[in-house]
Amino acid sequence: QVQLVESGGGLVQAGGSLRLSCAASGGTFSRYRMGWFRQAPGKERAFVAAINSNNIYYADFVKGRFTISRDNAKNTVYLQMNSLKPEDTAVYYCALAPSGGQYDYWGQGTQVTVSS
């Protein structure tokens, strides 16, 4: 059974940093695309960043501030978030997709709150 568990969320002031982690279990996922999404209060889930074997993708609103990385030996994906803004406040989810496929596996989310 595939499980994704996020950690690293918390409360931070604007301009601060957090690093989110997502540990996957139940398989080996080096061939998979791993992504981060977020859902802010009253808004729909939004794509944040993704990483596969060859490419990294970022939403425009995080470019230059967030960095996605992965450690395949640990089946873990990270999201380093710098220069955080109040509008980054959301529940952040990691997700897993096979190459060319859809995100079928999701973590439970970790809360990120950025205060003014």
PDB file of C-alpha atoms in Angstrom:
ATOM      1  CA  GLN A   1       0.000   0.000   0.000  1.00  0.00           C
ATOM      2  CA  VAL A   2       1.362   3.397  -0.986  1.00  0.00           C
ATOM      3  CA  GLN A   3       1.512   6.024   1.717  1.00  0.00           C
ATOM      4  CA  LEU A   4       2.700   9.613   1.581  1.00  0.00           C
ATOM      5  CA  VAL A   5       3.318  11.531   4.782  1.00  0.00           C
ATOM      6  CA  GLU A   6       4.080  15.248   4.798  1.00  0.00           C
ATOM      7  CA  SER A   7       5.893  17.061   7.558  1.00  0.00           C
ATOM      8  CA  GLY A   8       7.582  20.372   8.216  1.00  0.00           C
ATOM      9  CA  GLY A   9       4.666  22.753   8.167  1.00  0.00           C
ATOM     10  CA  GLY A  10       4.124  25.365  10.801  1.00  0.00           C
ATOM     11  CA  LEU A  11       3.690  29.023  11.565  1.00  0.00           C
ATOM     12  CA  VAL A  12       6.210  31.486  10.211  1.00  0.00           C
ATOM     13  CA  GLN A  13       6.368  35.233   9.716  1.00  0.00           C
ATOM     14  CA  ALA A  14       6.388  36.778   6.277  1.00  0.00           C
ATOM     15  CA  GLY A  15       9.843  36.576   4.788  1.00  0.00           C
ATOM     16  CA  GLY A  16      10.688  33.430   6.686  1.00  0.00           C
ATOM     17  CA  SER A  17      11.411  29.921   5.499  1.00  0.00           C
ATOM     18  CA  LEU A  18      10.154  26.400   5.952  1.00  0.00           C
ATOM     19  CA  ARG A  19      11.170  23.074   4.496  1.00  0.00           C
ATOM     20  CA  LEU A  20       8.486  20.536   3.831  1.00  0.00           C
ATOM     21  CA  SER A  21       9.215  16.846   3.524  1.00  0.00           C
ATOM     22  CA  CYS A  22       7.148  14.057   2.065  1.00  0.00           C
ATOM     23  CA  ALA A  23       8.143  10.486   2.747  1.00  0.00           C
ATOM     24  CA  ALA A  24       6.694   7.797   0.531  1.00  0.00           C
ATOM     25  CA  SER A  25       6.391   4.174   1.510  1.00  0.00           C
ATOM     26  CA  GLY A  26       4.972   1.034  -0.010  1.00  0.00           C
ATOM     27  CA  GLY A  27       7.176   0.977  -3.071  1.00  0.00           C
ATOM     28  CA  THR A  28      10.135   2.414  -4.893  1.00  0.00           C
ATOM     29  CA  PHE A  29       9.309   5.646  -6.636  1.00  0.00           C
ATOM     30  CA  SER A  30      12.398   6.773  -8.492  1.00  0.00           C
ATOM     31  CA  ARG A  31      10.511   6.430 -11.757  1.00  0.00           C
ATOM     32  CA  TYR A  32       7.577   8.487 -10.523  1.00  0.00           C
ATOM     33  CA  ARG A  33       6.820  12.139 -10.696  1.00  0.00           C
ATOM     34  CA  MET A  34       6.444  13.713  -7.276  1.00  0.00           C
ATOM     35  CA  GLY A  35       4.632  16.963  -6.831  1.00  0.00           C
ATOM     36  CA  TRP A  36       3.519  19.527  -4.319  1.00  0.00           C
ATOM     37  CA  PHE A  37       0.112  21.132  -4.293  1.00  0.00           C
ATOM     38  CA  ARG A  38      -1.575  23.520  -1.931  1.00  0.00           C
ATOM     39  CA  GLN A  39      -5.064  24.509  -0.991  1.00  0.00           C
ATOM     40  CA  ALA A  40      -5.706  27.838   0.678  1.00  0.00           C
ATOM     41  CA  PRO A  41      -8.887  28.649   2.581  1.00  0.00           C
ATOM     42  CA  GLY A  42     -11.757  29.222   0.195  1.00  0.00           C
ATOM     43  CA  LYS A  43      -9.685  28.307  -2.847  1.00  0.00           C
ATOM     44  CA  GLU A  44      -9.191  25.312  -5.067  1.00  0.00           C
ATOM     45  CA  ARG A  45      -6.167  23.079  -4.934  1.00  0.00           C
ATOM     46  CA  ALA A  46      -3.264  24.580  -6.865  1.00  0.00           C
ATOM     47  CA  PHE A  47      -0.134  23.113  -8.350  1.00  0.00           C
ATOM     48  CA  VAL A  48       3.083  24.290  -6.707  1.00  0.00           C
ATOM     49  CA  ALA A  49       6.004  22.252  -8.027  1.00  0.00           C
ATOM     50  CA  ALA A  50       6.926  18.849  -9.388  1.00  0.00           C
ATOM     51  CA  ILE A  51      10.011  16.813 -10.079  1.00  0.00           C
ATOM     52  CA  ASN A  52      10.634  13.756 -12.192  1.00  0.00           C
ATOM     53  CA  SER A  53      13.787  12.054 -13.430  1.00  0.00           C
ATOM     54  CA  ASN A  54      14.691  14.833 -15.830  1.00  0.00           C
ATOM     55  CA  ASN A  55      12.721  17.970 -15.130  1.00  0.00           C
ATOM     56  CA  ILE A  56      11.532  20.344 -12.471  1.00  0.00           C
ATOM     57  CA  TYR A  57       8.395  22.436 -12.774  1.00  0.00           C
ATOM     58  CA  TYR A  58       7.214  25.398 -10.737  1.00  0.00           C
ATOM     59  CA  ALA A  59       4.109  27.439 -10.593  1.00  0.00           C
ATOM     60  CA  ASP A  60       4.779  31.060 -11.469  1.00  0.00           C
ATOM     61  CA  PHE A  61       3.847  32.292  -8.030  1.00  0.00           C
ATOM     62  CA  VAL A  62       6.687  30.379  -6.356  1.00  0.00           C
ATOM     63  CA  LYS A  63       9.490  30.751  -8.897  1.00  0.00           C
ATOM     64  CA  GLY A  64      12.596  32.148  -7.295  1.00  0.00           C
ATOM     65  CA  ARG A  65      11.320  31.395  -3.805  1.00  0.00           C
ATOM     66  CA  PHE A  66      10.645  27.661  -3.596  1.00  0.00           C
ATOM     67  CA  THR A  67      12.921  24.770  -4.480  1.00  0.00           C
ATOM     68  CA  ILE A  68      11.808  21.198  -4.980  1.00  0.00           C
ATOM     69  CA  SER A  69      14.211  18.297  -4.598  1.00  0.00           C
ATOM     70  CA  ARG A  70      14.108  14.580  -3.974  1.00  0.00           C
ATOM     71  CA  ASP A  71      16.152  11.855  -2.385  1.00  0.00           C
ATOM     72  CA  ASN A  72      15.332   8.623  -4.152  1.00  0.00           C
ATOM     73  CA  ALA A  73      17.222   6.530  -1.615  1.00  0.00           C
ATOM     74  CA  LYS A  74      14.782   7.787   1.008  1.00  0.00           C
ATOM     75  CA  ASN A  75      11.728   7.955  -1.242  1.00  0.00           C
ATOM     76  CA  THR A  76      11.387  11.521  -0.081  1.00  0.00           C
ATOM     77  CA  VAL A  77      10.587  14.772  -1.803  1.00  0.00           C
ATOM     78  CA  TYR A  78      11.273  18.186  -0.286  1.00  0.00           C
ATOM     79  CA  LEU A  79       9.994  21.667  -0.778  1.00  0.00           C
ATOM     80  CA  GLN A  80      12.249  24.425   0.485  1.00  0.00           C
ATOM     81  CA  MET A  81      10.150  27.548   0.853  1.00  0.00           C
ATOM     82  CA  ASN A  82      11.892  30.887   1.245  1.00  0.00           C
ATOM     83  CA  SER A  83      10.611  34.449   1.299  1.00  0.00           C
ATOM     84  CA  LEU A  84       7.225  33.242   2.406  1.00  0.00           C
ATOM     85  CA  LYS A  85       4.231  35.483   1.951  1.00  0.00           C
ATOM     86  CA  PRO A  86       0.883  35.487   3.740  1.00  0.00           C
ATOM     87  CA  GLU A  87      -0.732  34.318   0.508  1.00  0.00           C
ATOM     88  CA  ASP A  88       1.347  31.138   0.755  1.00  0.00           C
ATOM     89  CA  THR A  89      -0.805  30.107   3.692  1.00  0.00           C
ATOM     90  CA  ALA A  90      -2.388  26.794   2.785  1.00  0.00           C
ATOM     91  CA  VAL A  91      -2.431  23.116   3.423  1.00  0.00           C
ATOM     92  CA  TYR A  92       0.390  21.648   1.383  1.00  0.00           C
ATOM     93  CA  TYR A  93       0.034  18.189  -0.098  1.00  0.00           C
ATOM     94  CA  CYS A  94       2.510  15.950  -1.811  1.00  0.00           C
ATOM     95  CA  ALA A  95       1.402  13.624  -4.551  1.00  0.00           C
ATOM     96  CA  LEU A  96       2.771  10.798  -6.628  1.00  0.00           C
ATOM     97  CA  ALA A  97       2.250   9.946 -10.274  1.00  0.00           C
ATOM     98  CA  PRO A  98       3.720   7.389 -12.652  1.00  0.00           C
ATOM     99  CA  SER A  99       5.575   8.724 -15.640  1.00  0.00           C
ATOM    100  CA  GLY A 100       3.018  10.250 -17.962  1.00  0.00           C
ATOM    101  CA  GLY A 101       0.222   9.478 -15.551  1.00  0.00           C
ATOM    102  CA  GLN A 102      -2.020  11.318 -13.162  1.00  0.00           C
ATOM    103  CA  TYR A 103      -1.508  11.979  -9.474  1.00  0.00           C
ATOM    104  CA  ASP A 104      -3.242   9.010  -7.912  1.00  0.00           C
ATOM    105  CA  TYR A 105      -1.556   9.039  -4.518  1.00  0.00           C
ATOM    106  CA  TRP A 106      -1.822  11.896  -2.065  1.00  0.00           C
ATOM    107  CA  GLY A 107      -0.592  12.681   1.390  1.00  0.00           C
ATOM    108  CA  GLN A 108      -2.764  14.015   4.168  1.00  0.00           C
ATOM    109  CA  GLY A 109      -1.274  17.483   4.020  1.00  0.00           C
ATOM    110  CA  THR A 110       0.668  19.757   6.306  1.00  0.00           C
ATOM    111  CA  GLN A 111      -0.454  23.224   7.336  1.00  0.00           C
ATOM    112  CA  VAL A 112       1.673  26.222   6.451  1.00  0.00           C
ATOM    113  CA  THR A 113       0.644  29.522   7.969  1.00  0.00           C
ATOM    114  CA  VAL A 114       2.456  32.741   7.140  1.00  0.00           C
ATOM    115  CA  SER A 115       1.681  35.743   9.292  1.00  0.00           C
ATOM    116  CA  SER A 116       2.119  39.397   8.391  1.00  0.00           C
TER     117      SER A 116
END
